[in-house]
Tab-separated table of C-alpha atoms and ligand atoms in Angstrom:
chain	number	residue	atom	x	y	z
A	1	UNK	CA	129.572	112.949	95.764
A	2	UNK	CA	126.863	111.589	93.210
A	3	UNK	CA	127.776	111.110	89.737
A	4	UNK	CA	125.555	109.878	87.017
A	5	UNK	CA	126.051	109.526	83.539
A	6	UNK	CA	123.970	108.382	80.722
A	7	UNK	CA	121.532	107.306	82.655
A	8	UNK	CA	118.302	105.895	80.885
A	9	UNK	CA	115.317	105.285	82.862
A	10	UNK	CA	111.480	104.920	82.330
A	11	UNK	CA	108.077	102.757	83.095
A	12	UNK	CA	107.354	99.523	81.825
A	13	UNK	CA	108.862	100.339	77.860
A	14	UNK	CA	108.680	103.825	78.142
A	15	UNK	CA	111.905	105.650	77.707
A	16	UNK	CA	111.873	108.537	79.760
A	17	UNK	CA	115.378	109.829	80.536
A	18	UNK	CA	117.755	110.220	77.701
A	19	UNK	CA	121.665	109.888	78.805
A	20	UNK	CA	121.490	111.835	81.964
A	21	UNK	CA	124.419	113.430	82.953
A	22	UNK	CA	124.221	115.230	86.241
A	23	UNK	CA	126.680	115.837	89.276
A	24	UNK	CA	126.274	116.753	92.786
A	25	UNK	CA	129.480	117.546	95.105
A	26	UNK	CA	129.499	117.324	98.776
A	27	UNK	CA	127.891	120.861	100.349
A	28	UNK	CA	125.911	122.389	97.471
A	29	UNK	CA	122.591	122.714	96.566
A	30	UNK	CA	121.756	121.630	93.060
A	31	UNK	CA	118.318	122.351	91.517
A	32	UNK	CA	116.688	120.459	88.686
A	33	UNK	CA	114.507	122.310	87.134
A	34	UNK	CA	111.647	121.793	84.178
A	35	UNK	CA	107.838	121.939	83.448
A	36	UNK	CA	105.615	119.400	84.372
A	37	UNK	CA	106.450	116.150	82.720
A	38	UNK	CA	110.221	116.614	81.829
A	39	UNK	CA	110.341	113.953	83.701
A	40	UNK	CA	112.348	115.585	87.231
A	41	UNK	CA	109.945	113.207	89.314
A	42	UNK	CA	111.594	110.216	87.246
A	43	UNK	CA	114.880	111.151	88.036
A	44	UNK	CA	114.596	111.320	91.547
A	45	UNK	CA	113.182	107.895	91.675
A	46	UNK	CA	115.673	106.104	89.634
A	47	UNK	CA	117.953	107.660	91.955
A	48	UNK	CA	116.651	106.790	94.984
A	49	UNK	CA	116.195	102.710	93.384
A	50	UNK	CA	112.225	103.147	92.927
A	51	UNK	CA	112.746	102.767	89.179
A	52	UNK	CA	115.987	100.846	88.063
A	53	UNK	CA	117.944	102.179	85.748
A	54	UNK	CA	117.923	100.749	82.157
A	55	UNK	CA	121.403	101.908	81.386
A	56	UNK	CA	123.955	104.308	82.349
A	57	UNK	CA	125.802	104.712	86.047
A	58	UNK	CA	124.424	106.157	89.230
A	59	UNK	CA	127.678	106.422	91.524
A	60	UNK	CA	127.687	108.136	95.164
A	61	UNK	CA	130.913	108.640	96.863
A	62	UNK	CA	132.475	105.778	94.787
A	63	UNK	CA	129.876	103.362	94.988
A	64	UNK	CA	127.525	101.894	92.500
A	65	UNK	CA	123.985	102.393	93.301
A	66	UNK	CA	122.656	100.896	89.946
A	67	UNK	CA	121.890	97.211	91.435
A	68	UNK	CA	120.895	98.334	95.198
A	69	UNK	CA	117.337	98.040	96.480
A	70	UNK	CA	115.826	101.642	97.890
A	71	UNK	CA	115.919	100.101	102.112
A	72	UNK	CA	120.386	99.613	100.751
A	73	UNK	CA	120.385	102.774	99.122
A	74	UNK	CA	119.010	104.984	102.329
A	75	UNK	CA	121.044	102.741	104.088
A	76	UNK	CA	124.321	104.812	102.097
A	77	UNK	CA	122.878	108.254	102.791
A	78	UNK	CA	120.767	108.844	100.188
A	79	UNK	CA	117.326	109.938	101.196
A	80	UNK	CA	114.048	110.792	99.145
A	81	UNK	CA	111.529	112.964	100.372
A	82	UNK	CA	108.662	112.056	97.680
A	83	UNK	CA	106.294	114.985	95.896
A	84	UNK	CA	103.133	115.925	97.797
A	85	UNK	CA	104.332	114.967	101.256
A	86	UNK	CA	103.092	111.638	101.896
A	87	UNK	CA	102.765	111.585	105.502
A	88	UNK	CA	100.515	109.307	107.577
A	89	UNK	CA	97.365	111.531	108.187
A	90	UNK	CA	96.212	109.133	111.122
A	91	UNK	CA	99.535	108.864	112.824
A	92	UNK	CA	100.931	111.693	115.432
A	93	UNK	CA	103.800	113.776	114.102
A	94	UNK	CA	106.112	111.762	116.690
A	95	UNK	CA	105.299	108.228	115.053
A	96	UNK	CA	105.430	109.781	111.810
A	97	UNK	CA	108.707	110.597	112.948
A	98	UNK	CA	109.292	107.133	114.597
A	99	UNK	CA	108.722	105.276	111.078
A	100	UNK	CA	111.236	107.336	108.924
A	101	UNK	CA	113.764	106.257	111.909
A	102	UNK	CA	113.400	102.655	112.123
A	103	UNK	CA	116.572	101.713	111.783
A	104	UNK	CA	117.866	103.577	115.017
A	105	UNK	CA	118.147	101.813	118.415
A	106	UNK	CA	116.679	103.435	121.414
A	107	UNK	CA	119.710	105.761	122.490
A	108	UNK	CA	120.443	106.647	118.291
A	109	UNK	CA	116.544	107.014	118.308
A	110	UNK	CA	116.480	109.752	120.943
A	111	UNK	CA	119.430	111.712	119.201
A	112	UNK	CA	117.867	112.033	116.005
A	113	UNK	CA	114.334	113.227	117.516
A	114	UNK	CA	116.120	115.943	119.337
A	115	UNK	CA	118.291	116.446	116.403
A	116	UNK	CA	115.196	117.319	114.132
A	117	UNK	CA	113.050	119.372	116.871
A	118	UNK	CA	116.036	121.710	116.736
A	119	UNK	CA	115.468	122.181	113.743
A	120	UNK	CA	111.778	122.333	113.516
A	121	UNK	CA	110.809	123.470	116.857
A	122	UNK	CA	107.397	123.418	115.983
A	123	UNK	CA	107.146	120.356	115.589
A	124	UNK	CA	108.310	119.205	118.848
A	125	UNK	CA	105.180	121.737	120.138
A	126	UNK	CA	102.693	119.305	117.881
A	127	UNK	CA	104.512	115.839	118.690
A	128	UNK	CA	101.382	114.268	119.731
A	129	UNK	CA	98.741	116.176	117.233
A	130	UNK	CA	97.718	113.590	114.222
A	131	UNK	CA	99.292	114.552	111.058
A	132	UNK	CA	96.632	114.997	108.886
A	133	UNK	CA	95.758	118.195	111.319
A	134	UNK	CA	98.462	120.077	111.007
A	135	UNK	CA	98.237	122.957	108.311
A	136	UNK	CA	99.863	122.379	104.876
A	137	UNK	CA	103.397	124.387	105.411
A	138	UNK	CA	103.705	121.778	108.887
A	139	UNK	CA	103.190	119.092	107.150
A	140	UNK	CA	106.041	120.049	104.606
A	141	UNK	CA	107.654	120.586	107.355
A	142	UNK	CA	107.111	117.256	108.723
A	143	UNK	CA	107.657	115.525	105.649
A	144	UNK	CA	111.206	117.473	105.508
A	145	UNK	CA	111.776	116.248	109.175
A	146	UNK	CA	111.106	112.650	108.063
A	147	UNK	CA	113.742	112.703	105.483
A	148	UNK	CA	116.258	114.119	108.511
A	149	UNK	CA	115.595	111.019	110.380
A	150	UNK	CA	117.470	108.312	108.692
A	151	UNK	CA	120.451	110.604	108.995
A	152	UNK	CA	121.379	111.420	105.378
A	153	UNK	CA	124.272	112.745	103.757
A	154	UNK	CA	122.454	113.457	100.010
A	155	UNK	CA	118.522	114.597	100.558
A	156	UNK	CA	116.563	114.477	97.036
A	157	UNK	CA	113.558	117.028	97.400
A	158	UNK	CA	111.027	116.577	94.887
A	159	UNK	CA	108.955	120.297	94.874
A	160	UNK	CA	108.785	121.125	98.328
A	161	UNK	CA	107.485	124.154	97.676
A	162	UNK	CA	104.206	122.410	95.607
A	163	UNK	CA	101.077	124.043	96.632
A	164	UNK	CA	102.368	126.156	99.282
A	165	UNK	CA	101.392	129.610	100.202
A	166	UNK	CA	104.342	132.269	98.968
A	167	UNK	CA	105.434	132.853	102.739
A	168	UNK	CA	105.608	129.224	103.625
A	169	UNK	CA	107.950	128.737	100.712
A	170	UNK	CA	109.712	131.415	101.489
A	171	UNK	CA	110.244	129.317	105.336
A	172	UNK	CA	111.399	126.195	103.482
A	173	UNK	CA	113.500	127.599	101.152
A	174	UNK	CA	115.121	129.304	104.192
A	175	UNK	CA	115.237	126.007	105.950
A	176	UNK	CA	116.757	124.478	103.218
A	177	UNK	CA	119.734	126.775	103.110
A	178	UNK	CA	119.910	125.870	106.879
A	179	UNK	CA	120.134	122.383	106.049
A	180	UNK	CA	123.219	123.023	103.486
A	181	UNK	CA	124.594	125.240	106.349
A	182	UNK	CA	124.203	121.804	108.591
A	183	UNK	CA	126.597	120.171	105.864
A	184	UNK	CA	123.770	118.797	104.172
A	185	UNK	CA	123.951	118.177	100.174
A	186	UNK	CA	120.914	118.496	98.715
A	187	UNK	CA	119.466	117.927	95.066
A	188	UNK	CA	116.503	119.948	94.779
A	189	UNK	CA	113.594	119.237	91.853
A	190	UNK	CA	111.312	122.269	91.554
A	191	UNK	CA	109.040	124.085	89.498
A	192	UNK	CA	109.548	127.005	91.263
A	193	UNK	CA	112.427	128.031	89.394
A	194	UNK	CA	113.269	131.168	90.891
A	195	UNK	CA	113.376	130.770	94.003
A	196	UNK	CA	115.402	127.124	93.527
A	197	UNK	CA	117.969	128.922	91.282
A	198	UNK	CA	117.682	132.004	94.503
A	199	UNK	CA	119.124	129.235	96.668
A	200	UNK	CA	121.134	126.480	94.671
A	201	UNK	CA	124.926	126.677	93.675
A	202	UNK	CA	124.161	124.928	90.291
A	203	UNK	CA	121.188	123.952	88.359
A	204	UNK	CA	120.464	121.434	85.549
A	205	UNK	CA	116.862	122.367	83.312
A	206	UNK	CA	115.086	119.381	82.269
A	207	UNK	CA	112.887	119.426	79.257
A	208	UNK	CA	110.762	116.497	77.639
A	209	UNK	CA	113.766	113.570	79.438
A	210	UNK	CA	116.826	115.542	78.015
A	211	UNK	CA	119.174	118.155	79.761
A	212	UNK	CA	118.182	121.194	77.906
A	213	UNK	CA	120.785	123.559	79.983
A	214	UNK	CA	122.964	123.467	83.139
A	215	UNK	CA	125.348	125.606	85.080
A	216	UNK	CA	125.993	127.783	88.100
A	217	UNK	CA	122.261	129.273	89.157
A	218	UNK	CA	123.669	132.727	89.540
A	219	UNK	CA	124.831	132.664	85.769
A	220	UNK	CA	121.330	130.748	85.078
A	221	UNK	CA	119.281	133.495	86.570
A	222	UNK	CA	120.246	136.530	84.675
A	223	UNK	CA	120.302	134.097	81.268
A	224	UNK	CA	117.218	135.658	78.481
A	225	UNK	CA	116.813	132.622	77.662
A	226	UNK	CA	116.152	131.004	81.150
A	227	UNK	CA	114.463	134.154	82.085
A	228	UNK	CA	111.649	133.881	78.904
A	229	UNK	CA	110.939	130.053	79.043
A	230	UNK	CA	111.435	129.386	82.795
A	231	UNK	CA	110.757	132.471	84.889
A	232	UNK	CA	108.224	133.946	83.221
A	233	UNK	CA	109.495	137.603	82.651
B	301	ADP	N1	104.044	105.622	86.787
B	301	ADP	C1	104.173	106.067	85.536
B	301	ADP	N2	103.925	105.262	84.469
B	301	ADP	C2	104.075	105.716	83.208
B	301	ADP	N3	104.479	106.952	82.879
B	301	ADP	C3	104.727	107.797	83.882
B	301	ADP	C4	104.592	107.412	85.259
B	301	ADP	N4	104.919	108.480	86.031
B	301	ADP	C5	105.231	109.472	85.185
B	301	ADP	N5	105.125	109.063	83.904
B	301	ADP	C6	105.418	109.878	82.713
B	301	ADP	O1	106.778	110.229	82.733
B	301	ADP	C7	106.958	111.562	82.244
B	301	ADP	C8	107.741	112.341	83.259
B	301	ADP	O2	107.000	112.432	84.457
B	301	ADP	P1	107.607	113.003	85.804
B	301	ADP	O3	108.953	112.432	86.007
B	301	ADP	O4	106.603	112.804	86.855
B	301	ADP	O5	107.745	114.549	85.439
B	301	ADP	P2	107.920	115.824	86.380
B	301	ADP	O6	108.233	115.326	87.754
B	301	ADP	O7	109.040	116.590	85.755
B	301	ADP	O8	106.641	116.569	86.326
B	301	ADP	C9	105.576	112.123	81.960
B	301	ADP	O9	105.347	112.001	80.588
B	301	ADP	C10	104.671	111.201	82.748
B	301	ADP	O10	103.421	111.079	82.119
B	302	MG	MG1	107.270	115.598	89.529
């Protein structure tokens, strides 16, 4: 479903990425894992057309996504939900909603809020609070229920577990696996990389821009050497 190889991204003339080589077929979950600064964040954005890519090919489902702008490439499925949640604070959780679903007509529009309460029935109970009220798992939440909107076939997660207490991560991790159950695909960036190996198919372990190790999480988990540098035991 999304294919990249040798990709090379960066800011300004800093080299970031090193030849990237990363795959994600249709249905899993795929983590990307690393410490801070290995550069996951970076990833995500070149992938999502933030940052262009310098060199090296970024195909999903048979389609370059190299040259598109990020409005063309959410437009093919592909759908970002940034790090640290970004929502609008002064906005209610419906017109938060309303933005990330622009595109929709009125009818389309309808579909897609009912199609996201479902899943977060919560936040159907807090449509008309302000988002900057509701407590810090919500808020993941909505910021999770934004990325639904546009209807996406890939969603790129960067940490949505960042700064949340252990039982609300245990909720989105849960709700992530609900999404892949949905027929969602879903490439996941976290720190937390227990519980993101816990739920993905396959993982990829980032360190300083280059992969450092990838393969199926269940094989990744029991490794010594993922276990001493990355899980902490
Ligand atoms: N806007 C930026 N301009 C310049 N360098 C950046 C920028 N954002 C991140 N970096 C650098 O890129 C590297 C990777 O950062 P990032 O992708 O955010 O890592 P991660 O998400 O894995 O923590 C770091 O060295 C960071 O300092
Ligand atoms: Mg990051």
């Amino acid at each position: 479903m999304l294919k990249i190889e040798a990709l090379v991204s960066g800011y300004a003339h800093l080299e970031i990425l090193h030849s990237i080589n990363l795959k994600v077929e249709k249905g899993e979950i795929v983590s990307v894992l690393g410490s801070n600064g290995a550069g996951k964040s970076t990833l995500l954005r070149t992938i999502s057309g933030i940052l262009k890519p310098w060199k090296g090919t970024i195909t999903f489902e048979g389609k370059l996504l190299n040259d598109l702008d990020p409005i063309q490439i959410v437009k093919h499925g592909v759908v970002q939900v940034p790090e640290g949640r970004h929502i609008f604070p002064g906005l209610t959780v419906k017109e938060n909603l309303l933005l990330a679903g622009y595109k929709f007509g009125k009818i389309e529009l309808s579909e897609r809020y009912d199609s996201v309460y479902t899943m977060f029935p919560v936040l159907k109970e807090r449509e008309k609070q302000l988002g900057g009220t509701l407590s810090g798992g919500e808020q993941q939440m909505l910021a999770l229920a934004r990325g639904l909107m546009p209807k996406p076939t890939l969603l790129l997660l960067d940490e949505p577990s960042l700064g949340l207490a252990p039982k609300l991560v245990t909720l989105i991790f849960k709700t992530l696996e609900r999404f892949r159950d949905e027929g969602l695909t879903i490439l996941l960036v976290e720190q937390n990389a227990k519980r993101a190996l816990e739920i993905s198919n396959r993982a990829y372990i980032l360190a300083t821009g280059y992969l450092a190790l990838e393969g199926n999480s269940s094989d990744l988990i029991s490794d010594q050497n993922v276990k001493r540098l990355y899980l902490g035991r």
